[in-house]
Amino acid sequence: MSDMAPVAVVTGASRGAGLGIATALASLGWHVYGTGRTVPEAPAWGVGIRVDHGDDDAVGRMFERVSTEAGRLDLLVNNAAVISDALVSPKPFWEKPRDLADVLDVGLRSAYIASWYAAPLLAEQERGLIAFTSSPGSVCYMHGPAYGAQKAGVDKMAADMAVDFRGTGVATVAVWMGILLTDKLRSAFDGNPEALDTFAQQAETPEFAGRVIDGLYRDPDLADISGHTVIAAEMAARYGITDEGRTPPSHRDMLGAPRVPSSVVVR
C-alpha cells in the first residue's frame, strides 16, 4: 500500500456495519484502523486495535498510536455501539432490560469522545471527514427511545460539529443506512435462499455503506453536505454506486426524512 494512502479509523469494526465499512474502505485503497473489543490485530482489511469505547483514555491512546504509526488521519467513522439482543423486542421500554440505555454511552457519548480526539488530527489535513452511522430511527419510532435518542444524537452531533469545523477543511455527516445484510441476518434465512434473495432487494450489504462514505469523502461538494444527515441509498445514486449489482432503495417515504439543521448559531 502506498504511503500516501488516506488513513481511516472505523470504530466498532469487528462485526456488522463496521466490519463491512472497514472492508470496503480497504478495498478502495484506504489504510484502515478498526477498533473493537475482540478485533484481531491483523485482520484482512487493515490494523485492528482492541479498544473498549467506554474507556476514554483507551480511546485517546488509540488515536496516539494512529498518529505515531500513520502520521495522519483523513476519516473517522463513528460506528461503535452497545446493542442489546433485547433491542428488537416489541415490549415498552420499561419492560426491556435497563442496560439498553448503554447505547447512550457506547454509541452516543463514545462518538463524541472519538471525535474529540480525532479532530486535531483531521484538521492537520487539507481535507477530512467524520461520518456517523445512523438510521431513520432518529426521526421515527424504531426499537424504542434509547435507540432513537442515540441516532437522533449522532445526527445532531454531525450538525453541530460542522459549525465548529468551518474553515478547517473537515466535514461531518451522519449517514442513514438501510436494513443491513449482516451475517447474523443472513443466518435467519438458512435453508430458504429464495426468501433471502427477495429480502435482499430491499436491504444493503455492510460494505455498501463503506463505499458511500468513500464517495462522500471524495465529493468535490463535500463542504456543502457537511452538517447534514444523508440517506446512503440516495447518495449512492448520486455517485453511481451499486451494491453487488443492485440499487438499494431509499426508505424516505416510508420511514421519514432527515431533519434539516437550523442555520442559527448561538455562542
Coordinates of C-alpha atoms in Angstrom, one line a residue:
M1 CA 0.0 0.0 0.0
S2 CA 1.2 3.5 -0.8
D3 CA 2.5 5.6 2.0
M4 CA 0.2 8.3 0.6
A5 CA -2.9 6.2 1.1
P6 CA -5.6 8.1 3.1
V7 CA -6.0 6.9 6.7
A8 CA -9.3 5.9 8.3
V9 CA -10.4 4.9 11.7
V10 CA -13.6 2.8 11.9
T11 CA -14.9 2.2 15.4
G12 CA -16.8 -1.0 16.1
A13 CA -15.1 -2.7 13.1
S14 CA -15.2 -6.3 14.5
R15 CA -18.6 -7.2 13.0
G16 CA -21.8 -5.9 11.3
A17 CA -21.7 -2.4 9.7
G18 CA -18.3 -1.6 11.0
L19 CA -16.7 -4.7 9.5
G20 CA -18.3 -4.1 6.2
I21 CA -17.3 -0.4 6.2
A22 CA -13.7 -1.3 7.1
T23 CA -13.5 -4.0 4.4
A24 CA -14.9 -1.7 1.7
L25 CA -12.6 1.2 2.6
A26 CA -9.6 -1.1 2.5
S27 CA -10.6 -2.4 -1.0
L28 CA -10.8 1.2 -2.2
G29 CA -7.2 1.9 -1.1
W30 CA -7.6 3.3 2.4
H31 CA -5.2 2.4 5.2
V32 CA -7.7 1.3 7.8
Y33 CA -7.5 1.1 11.6
G34 CA -10.5 -0.6 13.1
T35 CA -11.5 -0.8 16.8
G36 CA -13.4 -3.4 18.7
R37 CA -13.3 -5.4 21.9
T38 CA -12.4 -8.6 20.1
V39 CA -11.0 -7.4 16.8
P40 CA -7.8 -9.3 15.7
E41 CA -4.6 -7.2 15.4
A42 CA -4.0 -8.2 11.8
P43 CA -7.4 -8.5 10.0
A44 CA -7.7 -8.8 6.3
W45 CA -8.9 -5.2 6.0
G46 CA -6.1 -3.4 7.9
V47 CA -5.0 -2.9 11.5
G48 CA -7.2 -4.0 14.4
I49 CA -6.9 -2.3 17.8
R50 CA -8.7 -3.7 20.8
V51 CA -10.5 -0.8 22.4
D52 CA -13.3 -0.5 25.0
H53 CA -15.1 2.6 23.9
G54 CA -16.4 3.1 27.4
D55 CA -12.8 3.9 28.4
D56 CA -12.0 7.5 27.2
D57 CA -8.3 7.2 28.0
A58 CA -8.0 4.0 25.9
V59 CA -9.6 5.8 23.0
G60 CA -7.0 8.5 23.4
R61 CA -4.2 6.0 23.3
M62 CA -5.6 4.5 20.2
F63 CA -5.5 7.8 18.3
E64 CA -2.0 8.5 19.6
R65 CA -1.0 5.2 18.0
V66 CA -2.6 6.1 14.7
S67 CA -0.8 9.4 14.7
T68 CA 2.5 7.8 15.5
E69 CA 2.3 5.0 13.0
A70 CA 0.4 6.6 10.1
G71 CA 1.3 10.2 10.7
R72 CA -2.1 11.4 9.6
L73 CA -5.9 10.9 9.8
D74 CA -8.3 11.6 7.0
L75 CA -11.5 9.9 8.0
L76 CA -13.2 8.8 11.2
V77 CA -16.3 6.6 11.0
N78 CA -18.2 6.6 14.3
N79 CA -19.9 3.3 14.4
A80 CA -19.2 1.7 17.8
A81 CA -22.3 1.0 19.8
V82 CA -23.5 -1.4 22.5
I83 CA -26.6 -3.1 21.2
S84 CA -28.7 -5.5 23.4
D85 CA -30.2 -8.6 22.0
A86 CA -33.5 -7.4 23.5
L87 CA -33.4 -4.2 21.3
V88 CA -35.9 -5.5 18.8
S89 CA -38.4 -6.7 21.4
P90 CA -41.9 -5.1 20.9
K91 CA -42.3 -4.5 24.6
P92 CA -42.4 -0.9 26.0
F93 CA -39.1 0.4 27.2
W94 CA -39.7 -0.2 30.9
E95 CA -40.3 -3.9 30.3
K96 CA -37.0 -4.2 28.4
P97 CA -33.6 -4.6 30.2
R98 CA -32.3 -1.4 31.8
D99 CA -29.0 -1.9 30.0
L100 CA -30.5 -0.8 26.7
A101 CA -29.6 2.6 27.9
D102 CA -25.9 1.7 27.5
V103 CA -26.2 2.7 23.8
L104 CA -26.3 6.3 25.1
D105 CA -22.8 5.7 26.5
V106 CA -21.1 3.5 23.9
G107 CA -22.9 4.8 20.9
L108 CA -23.5 8.4 21.6
R109 CA -21.0 9.6 24.2
S110 CA -18.3 7.4 22.7
A111 CA -18.8 9.1 19.3
Y112 CA -18.2 12.5 20.9
I113 CA -15.0 11.3 22.6
A114 CA -13.6 9.7 19.4
S115 CA -14.4 12.9 17.5
W116 CA -12.7 15.0 20.2
Y117 CA -9.5 13.0 19.9
A118 CA -9.7 12.8 16.1
A119 CA -10.5 16.5 15.4
P120 CA -6.9 17.9 15.8
L121 CA -5.5 15.1 13.5
L122 CA -8.2 15.7 10.9
A123 CA -7.7 19.4 10.9
E124 CA -4.0 19.0 10.1
Q125 CA -5.0 17.7 6.6
E126 CA -6.4 19.8 3.8
R127 CA -9.5 17.6 3.8
G128 CA -11.1 15.4 6.4
L129 CA -14.4 13.7 7.3
I130 CA -16.2 12.4 10.3
A131 CA -19.0 10.1 9.3
F132 CA -21.6 8.9 11.9
T133 CA -23.5 5.7 11.1
S134 CA -27.2 6.4 11.8
S135 CA -30.7 5.4 10.8
P136 CA -34.2 6.6 10.3
G137 CA -34.7 5.7 14.0
S138 CA -33.6 9.3 14.7
V139 CA -37.0 10.6 13.4
C140 CA -39.4 7.6 13.6
Y141 CA -40.1 5.2 16.4
M142 CA -37.6 2.4 15.9
H143 CA -36.7 -0.1 18.7
G144 CA -37.7 2.2 21.5
P145 CA -36.5 5.5 23.0
A146 CA -32.9 4.6 23.8
Y147 CA -32.1 3.6 20.3
G148 CA -33.9 6.6 18.9
A149 CA -32.2 9.0 21.2
Q150 CA -28.8 7.7 20.2
K151 CA -29.5 8.0 16.5
A152 CA -31.0 11.5 16.9
G153 CA -28.0 12.4 19.0
V154 CA -25.4 11.5 16.4
D155 CA -27.4 13.3 13.7
K156 CA -27.3 16.4 15.8
M157 CA -23.7 15.9 16.6
A158 CA -22.9 15.9 12.9
A159 CA -24.8 19.2 12.6
D160 CA -23.1 21.0 15.4
M161 CA -19.6 19.7 14.9
A162 CA -19.9 21.0 11.3
V163 CA -20.3 24.5 12.7
D164 CA -17.1 24.2 14.8
F165 CA -15.2 22.7 11.8
R166 CA -16.0 25.6 9.4
G167 CA -12.9 26.8 7.7
T168 CA -10.8 23.8 8.6
G169 CA -11.5 21.6 5.6
V170 CA -13.1 19.0 7.9
A171 CA -16.7 17.9 7.2
T172 CA -19.2 16.0 9.3
V173 CA -22.0 13.9 8.0
A174 CA -24.5 11.4 9.5
V175 CA -25.3 8.5 7.2
W176 CA -28.6 6.7 7.4
M177 CA -28.0 3.1 6.5
G178 CA -30.9 0.8 5.4
I179 CA -31.6 -2.7 6.6
L180 CA -28.2 -4.4 6.7
L181 CA -27.5 -7.9 5.3
T182 CA -25.2 -8.8 8.1
D183 CA -24.0 -12.4 8.7
K184 CA -26.4 -12.6 11.6
L185 CA -29.4 -11.5 9.5
R186 CA -28.4 -13.9 6.7
S187 CA -28.3 -16.8 9.1
A188 CA -32.0 -16.2 9.8
F189 CA -32.7 -17.3 6.2
D190 CA -30.7 -20.5 6.4
G191 CA -32.4 -23.1 4.2
N192 CA -34.5 -20.5 2.4
P193 CA -32.3 -18.8 -0.2
E194 CA -35.3 -17.6 -2.3
A195 CA -36.7 -15.7 0.7
L196 CA -33.2 -14.2 1.3
D197 CA -33.0 -13.1 -2.3
T198 CA -36.4 -11.4 -2.1
F199 CA -35.5 -9.7 1.2
A200 CA -32.1 -8.6 -0.2
Q201 CA -33.8 -6.4 -2.8
Q202 CA -34.8 -4.0 0.0
A203 CA -31.6 -4.3 2.0
E204 CA -27.9 -3.3 1.9
T205 CA -24.7 -5.1 2.5
P206 CA -22.5 -3.5 5.2
E207 CA -19.8 -2.9 2.5
F208 CA -22.3 -0.6 0.7
A209 CA -22.1 1.9 3.5
G210 CA -18.3 1.9 3.2
R211 CA -18.4 2.7 -0.5
V212 CA -20.9 5.5 0.1
I213 CA -18.6 7.0 2.8
D214 CA -15.7 6.9 0.4
G215 CA -17.9 8.6 -2.1
L216 CA -18.7 11.3 0.4
Y217 CA -15.1 11.9 1.2
R218 CA -14.2 12.3 -2.4
D219 CA -17.2 14.5 -3.3
P220 CA -15.9 17.9 -4.5
D221 CA -19.0 19.5 -2.9
L222 CA -18.5 17.8 0.5
A223 CA -18.4 21.2 2.2
D224 CA -22.0 21.8 1.1
I225 CA -23.1 18.5 2.6
S226 CA -21.3 19.0 5.9
G227 CA -23.6 19.1 8.9
H228 CA -26.3 17.2 7.2
T229 CA -27.8 13.8 7.6
V230 CA -28.0 11.9 4.3
I231 CA -29.5 8.6 3.2
A232 CA -26.9 6.1 1.9
A233 CA -29.1 4.8 -0.9
E234 CA -29.7 8.3 -2.2
M235 CA -26.0 9.3 -2.1
A236 CA -25.2 6.0 -3.8
A237 CA -27.5 7.0 -6.7
R238 CA -25.7 10.4 -6.8
Y239 CA -22.3 8.7 -7.0
G240 CA -23.2 5.8 -9.3
I241 CA -22.5 3.2 -6.6
T242 CA -24.3 -0.1 -6.7
D243 CA -24.5 -2.9 -4.1
E244 CA -23.4 -6.2 -5.6
G245 CA -25.0 -5.0 -8.8
R246 CA -28.3 -3.9 -7.1
T247 CA -29.6 -0.5 -6.5
P248 CA -30.9 -0.4 -2.9
P249 CA -34.0 1.8 -2.4
S250 CA -34.3 4.8 -0.2
H251 CA -36.9 4.3 2.5
R252 CA -37.6 8.1 2.9
D253 CA -41.3 7.9 2.0
M254 CA -41.9 5.0 4.5
L255 CA -39.7 5.9 7.4
G256 CA -39.3 9.7 7.2
A257 CA -36.8 12.3 6.1
P258 CA -33.6 13.6 7.8
R259 CA -34.1 16.8 9.8
V260 CA -32.6 19.8 8.2
P261 CA -30.3 21.7 10.7
S262 CA -31.2 25.2 11.6
S263 CA -28.8 27.9 10.3
V264 CA -28.9 29.7 13.6
V265 CA -25.7 29.7 15.7
V266 CA -25.7 30.8 19.3
R267 CA -22.3 31.1 21.0

